Amino acid sequence: MIKRDAVNKLSCAAVSRRLPMFEAGFLAGCAYARADVLVPVGREQWDIVEVKSTTKTKAEHVNDLALQRHVYEGVGLGIRRCFVMHLNSAYVRRGEIDPSELFTKTDVTADVDDVVGDVGSELKKMVRIIGQQRSPDADIGLQCSDPYDCPLQPMCWKAVPKHSVLTLAHVAKKKAFQWFHDGHARLQDLPRDTPVNAKQQIQLRAIRSRRAQVDRDALREFLDGLEYPLHFLDFETINPAIPVWNITSPYQQVPFQFSLHIVSSPGGKPAHHGFFGRGHRRPAARDPRAPQTPPRPARLDHRVQRQLRKERAAGLRRSLPSFRLMVGQGRVPRCRPLAAVPEFHYYHPDQCGSASLKAVLPALTGKGYADMKIADGATASQGFLRITFGEASAAEHRKVRAALEKYCALDTEGMVWIVKALDRLR
Ligand code: SF4
């Protein structure tokens, strides 16, 4: 239990020194606040600065600051202004990080003024609820994941059926929750005259018939339009909040690995090519976009340049002119997603409204990502960051790298399998 007098006494001693304070904790009534920075202003006042990892201010930041201000004013501190300090998305790192450019301070005093008066009554409501014997009845809704994922989801969502209306493709969540609470929790419970778009119709037909839906004409048209050799390409990227390499910005996607399967002719055996940015442990973590050995980018040029996605390729060219060798100078022709998949020309009920590779591959081919040490993009990014900037041993480095190579290769080999399976269905 936090002892109010002890906490406040400690913080008050620091207050009297009139120096900036980090995470100064105060208790007022039932509320405890610890702002990131308290900055002394003049002889008696303070500014609150809350530091966030976002690139703009959000409504929930204002609520944070309102609570902090409520507490600090409650113990007698004079608060002049409230700021959110967040990342500046326009910042481009060139050499050492310049903190004054990396961060932007936004004055949200007026927004805090608008809500701070309600904090006391909101706190009373919360204390009353916390004191109840039973948790209040609450319907699941948008609040379960906005602004943050609620940790009680596993409990509150366990009764949600697998094929609920919340899985309907491209549905507005608000509308889906309305259906859910109006007695149409399952997709098959939706009234037949519910207005839905073409893809949603396919999904509903699949659920009602419990069978995969195949549009053979559309599949044939898609498959006949493919020009060999086919290139199946996938990237893995990291997007750190603090740019770790030159000429990158906060949260910029930096590719560190790709996998490429090439099928030269119909029915041909796929050839695999891969690239993995050499991660070095601190302090010399090397930019994975930079040519690792001179011949490699040149050798891959003719295979890769036609396949790189336009936007990412353009980003690379801008960030790293020397990378032109690898990504080519012009637009990326003939590059497109596996259009038959997002268009639902094939759709299996187990896809649950998704056209992602992770959903389609097992539903269509029976193969998938089970038992893989790295089985999704987020884990892949974390793995690369750990072996590049963390304290990973050489053995862990090898293990993570092998898992990353296996995962990325499966992403592109999976696309080869999908095209083969679609071809059998046409
Ligand atoms: S998951 Fe959290 S937000 Fe959603 S209903 Fe349950 S307690 Fe409320």
CSV table of C-alpha atoms and ligand atoms in Angstrom, one decimal, residues 138-141 143-144 150 152-153 156-157, ligand 1:
chain,number,residue,atom,x,y,z
A,138,ALA,CA,-20.8,-4.9,-19.5
A,139,ASP,CA,-21.4,-5.7,-23.1
A,140,ILE,CA,-18.4,-6.2,-25.3
A,141,GLY,CA,-17.9,-3.4,-27.7
A,143,GLN,CA,-14.1,-0.1,-25.9
A,144,CYS,CA,-12.5,-3.6,-25.7
A,150,CYS,CA,-8.4,-4.6,-22.5
A,152,LEU,CA,-10.0,-8.9,-19.7
A,153,GLN,CA,-10.8,-9.9,-23.3
A,156,CYS,CA,-15.4,-11.4,-21.8
A,157,TRP,CA,-14.9,-12.7,-25.3
B,1,SF4,S1,-13.1,-6.9,-22.4
B,1,SF4,FE1,-12.7,-5.2,-21.0
B,1,SF4,S2,-13.7,-3.4,-22.1
B,1,SF4,FE2,-14.5,-5.3,-23.0
B,1,SF4,S3,-16.4,-5.7,-21.9
B,1,SF4,FE3,-14.7,-6.9,-20.9
B,1,SF4,S4,-14.0,-5.6,-19.3
B,1,SF4,FE4,-15.2,-4.3,-20.6
